[in-house]
Amino acid sequence: MRFSLSILARWLTITLCSGAAAQGGSFTPGAVWLDTDGHPINAHGGGLLQYEGVYYWYGEFKTGRTYLPDCNKSWGGTRVDTTGVACYASTNLADWKNDGIVLAATPQDPTGDLAPSQVLERPKVVYNAATKQFVMWMHIDSPSYGAARCGVATSDRPTGPFHYRGSFRPNAETWPVNATAADQQAAPTNYLARDFHTGQMARDMTVFVDDDAHAYLFYASEENPVMHVSLLTDDYLRPASQYARIFIGRSMEDPAVFKHGGKYYLIGSGCTAWAPNAARSAVADHPLGPWTELGNPCTGPDATNTFHAQSTFVLPRPGHPDEFIFMADRWQQWHLPDSRYLWLPLEFNSDGRPIVRWQEHWSQE
Ligand code: GAL
């Protein structure tokens, strides 16, 4: 009896562990990833911050019923009520401790930006060494995604609580550095011109901090066909009135930006809501561009739909100086809380293009 119990225990251990997304320093992209309490990690559309030897993973905490609001029926924009931004901490990128909700929704304020009925997506946190503030940028929207605004929150600790400072559309009364005369004279149907006085639309976004401490906000704008990249003020709290239009007409979403060998790289996707599509990569000599597209960085089975996922962040791979880790979300459109994560190594081809190879399992070593 004792013998069979021990066999059962061992079988259970192997079975449960082999289903986990990260175990003993090895990753299984797309599998359920448990935190150190044994609960599935819940931090979607996320990003990582490394601070004083600890990694912090911030993302959308998705819970409750997935539903399709009438206003989004035409394009399948399912959602859950907004709960807030979750934070997890790790020293090895595999084992994550839940640090709770660091920016909470406000059911007590049903008309505010953080009301459960509103949209809060793709939170990214950066640290400002000059102000010693942790600054969170996020996509804030109305249920129909018509508001298209940036939200900003700050904290003096990585684990929050974050203080919400409000939302806005960036770059009102400012033309992009690369605006043409035609852009400036465009009819009101041109979003750039139409939004000149009120600020530019901002949806999927990320923040990139350069080695010189300048920070840049990348966001899908002009109803999504054009991405904007905006230098932030030195405190990282506002746009600094210097921005550029990039990937014009390409409908690039979910930007993930990183630097390698003195060049800037961006990975994003096309614009097909929760459905996956082929990832895109691009390179530039400066965050404000010009950017040159390099094609789909993914290779292997289902590379044409990013292995059924959508990029969200790229971070340097510890111990591998020329490599990165590509983070993506495998969305479950009709059960959003069960959306999974897909982390894969990102390397560079001999021709300098980033490449992400599909692997069922891989190890950090
Ligand atoms: C995606 C976007 C997600 C979310 C979704 C809504 O295109 O990347 O962050 O907004 O659409 O359907």
Coordinates of C-alpha atoms and ligand atoms in Angstrom, one line a residue:
M1 CA 0.0 0.0 0.0
R2 CA 2.8 2.4 1.0
F3 CA 4.6 1.5 -2.3
S4 CA 1.6 2.3 -4.5
L5 CA 0.9 5.5 -2.7
S6 CA 4.5 6.7 -3.3
I7 CA 4.1 5.7 -7.0
L8 CA 0.9 7.7 -7.1
A9 CA 2.5 10.7 -5.5
R10 CA 5.4 10.6 -7.9
W11 CA 3.1 10.2 -10.9
L12 CA 1.0 13.2 -9.7
T13 CA 4.1 15.3 -9.3
I14 CA 5.4 14.5 -12.8
T15 CA 2.0 14.9 -14.4
L16 CA 1.3 18.2 -12.7
C17 CA 4.8 19.6 -13.2
S18 CA 4.9 18.6 -16.9
G19 CA 1.7 20.7 -17.4
A20 CA 3.2 23.8 -15.8
A21 CA 4.5 26.7 -18.0
A22 CA 7.7 27.1 -16.0
Q23 CA 9.3 24.5 -13.9
G24 CA 12.9 24.3 -12.5
G25 CA 14.0 27.0 -15.0
S26 CA 12.5 25.4 -18.1
F27 CA 9.5 26.9 -19.9
T28 CA 6.5 25.3 -21.7
P29 CA 5.0 28.0 -23.8
G30 CA 1.2 28.1 -23.7
A31 CA 0.8 25.8 -20.6
V32 CA -0.9 26.9 -17.4
W33 CA 1.7 28.8 -15.4
L34 CA 1.2 28.6 -11.7
D35 CA 2.4 31.2 -9.2
T36 CA 4.1 30.3 -5.9
D37 CA 0.7 29.9 -4.3
G38 CA -0.4 27.4 -6.9
H39 CA -2.8 29.7 -8.7
P40 CA -2.6 30.5 -12.5
I41 CA -0.6 33.7 -13.1
N42 CA -3.1 36.4 -14.1
A43 CA -1.2 39.3 -15.7
H44 CA -2.2 39.7 -19.4
G45 CA -1.0 42.2 -21.9
G46 CA 1.9 42.6 -19.5
G47 CA 5.4 43.9 -19.2
L48 CA 8.4 43.4 -17.0
L49 CA 10.5 45.7 -14.9
Q50 CA 13.8 44.8 -13.3
Y51 CA 14.5 46.7 -10.1
E52 CA 17.2 45.9 -7.5
G53 CA 17.6 42.3 -8.6
V54 CA 13.9 41.5 -8.7
Y55 CA 11.7 41.1 -11.8
Y56 CA 8.2 42.6 -11.5
W57 CA 5.5 41.3 -14.0
Y58 CA 2.6 43.7 -14.4
G59 CA -0.5 42.9 -16.4
E60 CA -4.2 43.0 -16.7
F61 CA -5.9 40.9 -14.0
K62 CA -8.7 39.2 -15.9
T63 CA -11.5 37.5 -13.9
G64 CA -15.2 36.8 -14.1
R65 CA -17.5 36.3 -17.0
T66 CA -16.4 37.0 -20.6
Y67 CA -19.1 38.8 -22.5
L68 CA -19.5 40.6 -25.9
P69 CA -20.9 44.1 -25.4
D70 CA -23.5 45.1 -28.1
C71 CA -21.2 48.0 -29.2
N72 CA -18.4 45.6 -30.1
K73 CA -20.5 42.9 -31.9
S74 CA -19.3 43.9 -35.3
W75 CA -15.6 43.0 -34.5
G76 CA -15.9 40.5 -31.7
G77 CA -14.5 42.7 -29.0
T78 CA -15.3 40.4 -26.0
R79 CA -14.2 41.6 -22.5
V80 CA -14.4 41.0 -18.8
D81 CA -15.2 43.8 -16.3
T82 CA -12.0 45.6 -15.4
T83 CA -10.5 44.5 -12.0
G84 CA -7.1 46.2 -12.1
V85 CA -3.4 45.7 -12.7
A86 CA -1.8 42.6 -11.1
C87 CA 1.9 42.5 -10.0
Y88 CA 4.0 39.3 -9.6
A89 CA 7.7 39.3 -8.4
S90 CA 10.5 36.8 -9.2
T91 CA 14.2 36.6 -9.0
N92 CA 14.6 33.8 -11.6
L93 CA 11.8 34.5 -14.1
A94 CA 10.2 31.1 -13.5
D95 CA 8.8 31.3 -10.0
W96 CA 6.4 34.2 -9.5
K97 CA 5.0 35.4 -6.2
N98 CA 1.7 37.2 -6.3
D99 CA 2.0 40.8 -5.0
G100 CA -1.7 41.5 -5.6
I101 CA -3.6 44.2 -7.4
V102 CA -1.4 47.3 -7.5
L103 CA -3.9 49.5 -9.3
A104 CA -7.5 48.6 -8.5
A105 CA -10.7 49.2 -10.5
T106 CA -13.1 51.6 -8.7
P107 CA -16.6 50.1 -8.6
Q108 CA -17.4 53.0 -6.2
D109 CA -16.8 55.4 -9.1
P110 CA -18.9 54.0 -11.9
T111 CA -18.2 57.0 -14.2
G112 CA -14.4 57.1 -13.7
D113 CA -11.6 55.7 -15.9
L114 CA -11.1 52.8 -13.6
A115 CA -14.8 51.8 -13.4
P116 CA -15.2 48.0 -14.0
S117 CA -17.3 48.9 -17.1
Q118 CA -14.3 50.7 -18.7
V119 CA -11.3 49.2 -20.5
L120 CA -7.8 49.1 -18.9
E121 CA -5.2 47.3 -21.0
R122 CA -1.5 46.7 -21.6
P123 CA -0.1 48.3 -18.4
K124 CA 3.7 49.0 -18.5
V125 CA 5.8 50.2 -15.6
V126 CA 9.1 52.0 -15.8
Y127 CA 11.3 53.4 -13.0
N128 CA 12.4 57.0 -13.1
A129 CA 15.7 57.2 -11.2
A130 CA 15.6 61.0 -11.0
T131 CA 12.2 61.2 -9.3
K132 CA 12.4 57.7 -7.7
Q133 CA 8.9 57.0 -8.9
F134 CA 7.5 53.9 -10.6
V135 CA 5.4 55.2 -13.5
M136 CA 2.7 53.0 -15.0
W137 CA 1.3 53.8 -18.5
M138 CA -1.8 52.0 -19.7
H139 CA -4.5 52.0 -22.4
I140 CA -7.7 53.5 -21.0
D141 CA -10.8 53.2 -23.0
S142 CA -14.6 53.3 -23.1
P143 CA -16.3 49.9 -23.6
S144 CA -16.5 50.5 -27.4
Y145 CA -12.8 51.5 -27.5
G146 CA -13.9 55.0 -28.8
A147 CA -12.1 57.0 -26.1
A148 CA -8.6 55.8 -27.0
R149 CA -6.6 57.4 -24.2
C150 CA -3.4 57.0 -22.1
G151 CA -3.7 56.5 -18.4
V152 CA -0.8 57.3 -16.0
A153 CA -0.3 56.1 -12.4
T154 CA 2.6 56.4 -10.0
S155 CA 4.0 54.7 -6.9
D156 CA 7.1 55.1 -4.8
R157 CA 7.3 51.3 -4.6
P158 CA 7.3 48.7 -7.3
T159 CA 4.6 46.7 -5.6
G160 CA 2.3 49.8 -5.3
P161 CA -0.3 50.8 -4.5
F162 CA -0.2 53.0 -7.6
H163 CA -1.9 56.4 -7.5
Y164 CA -4.0 57.0 -10.6
R165 CA -3.2 60.4 -12.1
G166 CA -5.8 60.4 -14.9
S167 CA -6.0 59.9 -18.6
F168 CA -5.6 62.0 -21.8
R169 CA -5.0 61.8 -25.5
P170 CA -1.3 62.8 -26.1
N171 CA 0.2 65.5 -28.2
A172 CA -2.7 68.0 -28.5
E173 CA -1.7 71.2 -30.5
T174 CA 1.6 69.6 -31.7
W175 CA 2.4 68.3 -35.2
P176 CA 4.6 65.2 -35.4
V177 CA 8.3 65.8 -36.2
N178 CA 7.8 64.0 -39.5
A179 CA 4.4 65.6 -40.5
T180 CA 4.2 66.7 -44.1
A181 CA 2.6 69.9 -45.2
A182 CA -0.2 67.7 -46.7
D183 CA -0.7 66.1 -43.2
Q184 CA -1.1 69.5 -41.7
Q185 CA -3.6 70.7 -44.3
A186 CA -5.5 67.4 -44.4
A187 CA -9.3 67.4 -44.3
P188 CA -11.0 66.7 -41.0
T189 CA -11.4 63.0 -42.1
N190 CA -7.6 62.6 -41.6
Y191 CA -7.3 61.5 -37.9
L192 CA -4.0 63.3 -37.4
A193 CA -5.6 66.6 -38.4
R194 CA -9.0 65.9 -36.8
D195 CA -7.3 65.2 -33.4
F196 CA -4.8 68.1 -33.6
H197 CA -6.7 70.1 -31.0
T198 CA -7.9 67.3 -28.7
G199 CA -4.8 65.1 -28.8
Q200 CA -4.1 61.9 -30.7
M201 CA -5.9 58.6 -30.2
A202 CA -3.9 56.1 -28.1
R203 CA -4.7 52.4 -27.8
D204 CA -2.2 49.4 -27.6
M205 CA 0.9 50.9 -26.1
T206 CA 4.3 50.3 -24.5
V207 CA 7.0 52.5 -22.9
F208 CA 10.7 52.1 -23.7
V209 CA 13.4 53.7 -21.6
D210 CA 16.7 54.3 -23.4
D211 CA 20.2 54.1 -22.0
D212 CA 20.3 57.9 -21.7
A213 CA 17.1 57.7 -19.5
H214 CA 14.9 59.2 -22.2
A215 CA 11.6 57.4 -22.3
Y216 CA 9.3 56.9 -25.3
L217 CA 5.7 56.0 -25.5
F218 CA 4.7 53.9 -28.5
Y219 CA 0.9 53.7 -29.2
A220 CA -1.5 52.7 -31.9
S221 CA -3.2 55.8 -33.1
E222 CA -5.3 57.5 -35.8
E223 CA -8.0 54.7 -35.4
N224 CA -5.1 52.2 -35.4
P225 CA -3.6 52.4 -39.0
V226 CA -0.7 54.6 -37.8
M227 CA 1.6 54.1 -34.8
H228 CA 2.9 57.1 -32.9
V229 CA 6.1 57.3 -30.8
S230 CA 6.4 60.1 -28.4
L231 CA 9.3 61.3 -26.2
L232 CA 8.1 61.7 -22.6
T233 CA 9.0 64.5 -20.2
D234 CA 12.0 63.8 -17.9
D235 CA 9.6 62.7 -15.1
Y236 CA 7.9 60.3 -17.6
L237 CA 4.5 61.7 -16.7
R238 CA 3.6 63.5 -20.0
P239 CA 4.5 63.6 -23.6
A240 CA 7.3 66.1 -24.2
S241 CA 5.7 67.5 -27.4
Q242 CA 8.1 65.6 -29.7
Y243 CA 6.6 62.7 -31.6
A244 CA 6.6 60.9 -34.9
R245 CA 4.2 58.9 -37.0
I246 CA 5.6 55.5 -37.8
F247 CA 4.4 52.4 -39.7
I248 CA 1.9 54.6 -41.6
G249 CA -1.0 52.5 -43.0
R250 CA 0.3 49.3 -41.5
S251 CA -2.1 49.0 -38.5
M252 CA 0.6 47.8 -36.1
E253 CA -0.5 46.9 -32.6
D254 CA 0.9 45.7 -29.3
P255 CA 4.4 47.2 -29.7
A256 CA 7.3 45.6 -27.8
V257 CA 10.5 47.6 -28.1
F258 CA 14.1 46.7 -27.2
K259 CA 17.7 47.7 -28.0
H260 CA 20.5 45.6 -29.3
G261 CA 23.9 46.6 -30.7
G262 CA 23.0 50.3 -30.7
K263 CA 19.9 49.7 -32.7
Y264 CA 16.2 49.8 -31.7
Y265 CA 13.9 46.9 -32.5
L266 CA 10.1 46.7 -32.4
I267 CA 7.9 43.6 -32.6
G268 CA 4.2 44.0 -33.0
S269 CA 1.2 42.4 -34.8
G270 CA -1.5 43.3 -37.2
C271 CA -4.9 44.6 -36.0
T272 CA -7.3 41.6 -35.7
A273 CA -8.7 42.1 -32.2
W274 CA -8.1 38.9 -30.1
A275 CA -7.4 36.7 -33.1
P276 CA -3.7 36.1 -33.7
N277 CA -2.0 37.1 -36.9
A278 CA 1.6 37.2 -38.2
A279 CA 4.1 39.1 -36.0
R280 CA 6.1 41.9 -37.5
S281 CA 9.6 43.2 -36.6
A282 CA 11.3 46.5 -37.4
V283 CA 14.6 48.3 -36.8
A284 CA 15.6 51.9 -36.4
D285 CA 18.6 54.0 -35.4
H286 CA 16.5 56.2 -33.2
P287 CA 13.2 55.5 -31.3
L288 CA 11.6 58.3 -33.3
G289 CA 12.5 56.5 -36.5
P290 CA 12.6 56.2 -39.4
W291 CA 11.7 52.5 -38.8
T292 CA 12.4 49.8 -41.4
E293 CA 10.3 46.6 -41.3
L294 CA 12.1 43.3 -41.2
G295 CA 9.2 40.9 -41.6
N296 CA 7.8 38.1 -39.4
P297 CA 10.4 37.2 -36.8
C298 CA 8.7 33.9 -35.9
T299 CA 9.7 30.6 -37.4
G300 CA 8.4 27.0 -37.0
P301 CA 4.9 25.5 -36.8
D302 CA 2.1 28.2 -36.8
A303 CA 4.7 31.0 -37.2
T304 CA 2.2 32.7 -39.5
N305 CA -0.1 33.4 -36.5
T306 CA 2.7 34.0 -33.9
F307 CA 2.1 30.5 -32.5
H308 CA -1.5 31.5 -31.8
A309 CA -0.4 34.5 -29.7
Q310 CA 0.2 38.3 -29.8
S311 CA 3.4 40.1 -28.6
T312 CA 3.4 42.1 -25.4
F313 CA 7.0 42.6 -24.3
V314 CA 10.6 41.7 -24.9
L315 CA 13.2 41.5 -22.2
P316 CA 17.0 40.8 -22.2
R317 CA 17.7 37.1 -21.5
P318 CA 19.8 36.7 -18.3
G319 CA 23.2 35.1 -19.0
H320 CA 22.8 35.4 -22.8
P321 CA 24.1 38.8 -23.8
D322 CA 22.8 38.7 -27.4
E323 CA 19.5 37.2 -26.7
F324 CA 16.1 38.3 -25.4
I325 CA 12.9 36.7 -24.2
F326 CA 9.8 37.3 -26.4
M327 CA 6.6 37.5 -24.3
A328 CA 3.2 37.0 -25.9
D329 CA -0.4 36.4 -24.9
R330 CA -2.4 33.5 -26.3
W331 CA -5.8 35.0 -25.9
Q332 CA -8.9 32.9 -25.3
Q333 CA -11.5 35.2 -26.8
W334 CA -14.5 33.6 -25.2
H335 CA -12.8 32.9 -21.8
L336 CA -10.4 35.7 -21.4
P337 CA -9.2 34.8 -17.9
D338 CA -7.8 31.5 -19.2
S339 CA -5.6 33.3 -21.8
R340 CA -2.1 31.8 -21.6
Y341 CA 1.4 33.2 -21.9
L342 CA 4.0 32.2 -24.4
W343 CA 7.7 33.1 -23.6
L344 CA 10.3 32.1 -26.2
P345 CA 14.0 33.0 -26.7
L346 CA 14.6 35.7 -29.3
E347 CA 17.9 35.6 -31.1
F348 CA 19.5 37.4 -34.1
N349 CA 20.1 35.9 -37.5
S350 CA 23.4 36.4 -39.2
D351 CA 21.7 39.1 -41.3
G352 CA 20.8 41.0 -38.1
R353 CA 17.1 40.2 -38.1
P354 CA 15.4 39.1 -34.8
I355 CA 14.2 35.5 -34.9
V356 CA 11.8 33.7 -32.5
R357 CA 11.8 29.9 -33.0
W358 CA 9.0 27.7 -31.7
Q359 CA 10.0 25.3 -29.0
E360 CA 7.7 23.0 -27.0
H361 CA 10.0 23.4 -24.0
W362 CA 13.2 25.4 -23.4
S363 CA 15.5 26.0 -20.5
Q364 CA 17.0 29.2 -19.2
E365 CA 20.5 27.7 -18.9
Ligands
GAL1 C1 -6.3 43.6 -29.6 C2 -5.4 44.3 -28.6 C3 -5.8 43.9 -27.2 C4 -7.3 44.2 -27.0 C5 -8.1 43.5 -28.1 C6 -9.5 43.7 -27.9 O1 -6.1 43.9 -30.9 O2 -4.1 44.1 -28.9 O3 -5.0 44.6 -26.3 O4 -7.5 45.6 -27.1 O5 -7.6 43.9 -29.3 O6 -10.2 43.0 -28.8

